[in-house]
mmCIF file of C-alpha atoms in Angstrom:
data_model
loop_
_atom_site.group_PDB
_atom_site.id
_atom_site.type_symbol
_atom_site.label_atom_id
_atom_site.label_comp_id
_atom_site.label_asym_id
_atom_site.label_seq_id
_atom_site.Cartn_x
_atom_site.Cartn_y
_atom_site.Cartn_z
ATOM 1 C CA UNK A 1 -1.531 -10.228 -2.658
ATOM 2 C CA UNK A 2 0.258 -12.970 -4.532
ATOM 3 C CA UNK A 3 3.677 -12.135 -5.993
ATOM 4 C CA UNK A 4 1.927 -12.348 -9.421
ATOM 5 C CA UNK A 5 -0.559 -9.753 -8.364
ATOM 6 C CA UNK A 6 2.179 -7.622 -6.952
ATOM 7 C CA UNK A 7 4.172 -7.933 -10.293
ATOM 8 C CA UNK A 8 1.095 -6.863 -12.223
ATOM 9 C CA UNK A 9 0.532 -3.894 -10.109
ATOM 10 C CA UNK A 10 4.167 -2.725 -10.560
ATOM 11 C CA UNK A 11 3.998 -3.433 -14.410
ATOM 12 C CA UNK A 12 0.888 -1.302 -15.025
ATOM 13 C CA UNK A 13 0.874 2.348 -16.085
ATOM 14 C CA UNK A 14 -1.595 4.380 -14.048
ATOM 15 C CA UNK A 15 -4.400 5.574 -16.114
ATOM 16 C CA UNK A 16 -4.250 9.154 -14.644
ATOM 17 C CA UNK A 17 -1.236 11.299 -14.015
ATOM 18 C CA UNK A 18 0.225 10.683 -10.552
ATOM 19 C CA UNK A 19 -0.415 13.487 -8.223
ATOM 20 C CA UNK A 20 2.474 15.465 -6.886
ATOM 21 C CA UNK A 21 3.984 14.023 -3.897
ATOM 22 C CA UNK A 22 6.986 14.869 -1.472
ATOM 23 C CA UNK A 23 9.662 12.589 -0.131
ATOM 24 C CA UNK A 24 7.766 12.498 3.070
ATOM 25 C CA UNK A 25 4.580 11.216 1.358
ATOM 26 C CA UNK A 26 6.740 8.491 -0.440
ATOM 27 C CA UNK A 27 8.497 7.641 2.738
ATOM 28 C CA UNK A 28 5.124 7.317 4.587
ATOM 29 C CA UNK A 29 3.477 5.048 1.826
ATOM 30 C CA UNK A 30 6.581 2.756 1.718
ATOM 31 C CA UNK A 31 6.651 2.415 5.516
ATOM 32 C CA UNK A 32 2.781 1.576 5.483
ATOM 33 C CA UNK A 33 3.375 -0.999 2.615
ATOM 34 C CA UNK A 34 6.208 -2.675 4.696
ATOM 35 C CA UNK A 35 4.172 -2.715 7.955
ATOM 36 C CA UNK A 36 0.824 -3.989 6.426
ATOM 37 C CA UNK A 37 2.103 -6.162 3.448
ATOM 38 C CA UNK A 38 5.709 -6.809 4.221
ATOM 39 C CA UNK A 39 9.131 -5.413 4.027
ATOM 40 C CA UNK A 40 10.085 -7.268 0.819
ATOM 41 C CA UNK A 41 6.989 -5.667 -0.908
ATOM 42 C CA UNK A 42 7.920 -2.250 0.239
ATOM 43 C CA UNK A 43 11.569 -3.013 -1.179
ATOM 44 C CA UNK A 44 10.021 -4.160 -4.420
ATOM 45 C CA UNK A 45 8.021 -1.000 -4.614
ATOM 46 C CA UNK A 46 11.174 0.991 -4.427
ATOM 47 C CA UNK A 47 13.028 -1.141 -6.653
ATOM 48 C CA UNK A 48 10.434 -0.726 -9.312
ATOM 49 C CA UNK A 49 11.588 2.795 -9.717
ATOM 50 C CA UNK A 50 15.258 1.585 -10.638
ATOM 51 C CA UNK A 51 16.328 2.331 -6.692
ATOM 52 C CA UNK A 52 18.062 0.248 -4.137
ATOM 53 C CA UNK A 53 16.760 2.847 -1.362
ATOM 54 C CA UNK A 54 13.831 5.455 -1.146
ATOM 55 C CA UNK A 55 16.615 8.412 -1.380
ATOM 56 C CA UNK A 56 17.580 7.167 -4.855
ATOM 57 C CA UNK A 57 13.956 7.539 -6.253
ATOM 58 C CA UNK A 58 13.768 10.663 -8.458
ATOM 59 C CA UNK A 59 11.427 13.382 -7.056
ATOM 60 C CA UNK A 60 9.315 13.347 -10.156
ATOM 61 C CA UNK A 61 8.643 9.734 -9.510
ATOM 62 C CA UNK A 62 7.287 10.265 -5.856
ATOM 63 C CA UNK A 63 3.653 10.778 -7.042
ATOM 64 C CA UNK A 64 3.536 7.377 -9.034
ATOM 65 C CA UNK A 65 5.378 5.597 -6.051
ATOM 66 C CA UNK A 66 2.636 6.977 -3.772
ATOM 67 C CA UNK A 67 -0.148 5.989 -6.049
ATOM 68 C CA UNK A 68 1.189 2.443 -6.507
ATOM 69 C CA UNK A 69 1.764 2.004 -2.809
ATOM 70 C CA UNK A 70 -1.679 3.224 -1.976
ATOM 71 C CA UNK A 71 -3.237 0.812 -4.455
ATOM 72 C CA UNK A 72 -1.216 -2.055 -3.056
ATOM 73 C CA UNK A 73 -2.460 -1.227 0.418
ATOM 74 C CA UNK A 74 -6.107 -1.051 -0.788
ATOM 75 C CA UNK A 75 -5.699 -4.424 -2.625
ATOM 76 C CA UNK A 76 -4.278 -5.907 0.545
ATOM 77 C CA UNK A 77 -7.100 -4.565 2.750
ATOM 78 C CA UNK A 78 -9.754 -5.760 0.096
ATOM 79 C CA UNK A 79 -8.315 -9.330 0.091
ATOM 80 C CA UNK A 80 -8.150 -9.590 3.791
ATOM 81 C CA UNK A 81 -11.798 -8.406 4.087
ATOM 82 C CA UNK A 82 -12.830 -10.941 1.584
#
């Protein structure tokens, strides 16, 4: 996705409450974002939550982080398939 599309995704509020997630879930999605889209996007995802590293993200934010990361991956796959 373009930088503008990434910024839009980071700035939106999910329409539904984020599901509960663990640190392992968050780590997995950040790693997948970094692998499929780019390390810079993975870093931006973490930074969106006011953290410089994943360990600084608050546990109550893991669900939203996972949801946003999954949305980034889905958008990336959709644009590659088009």
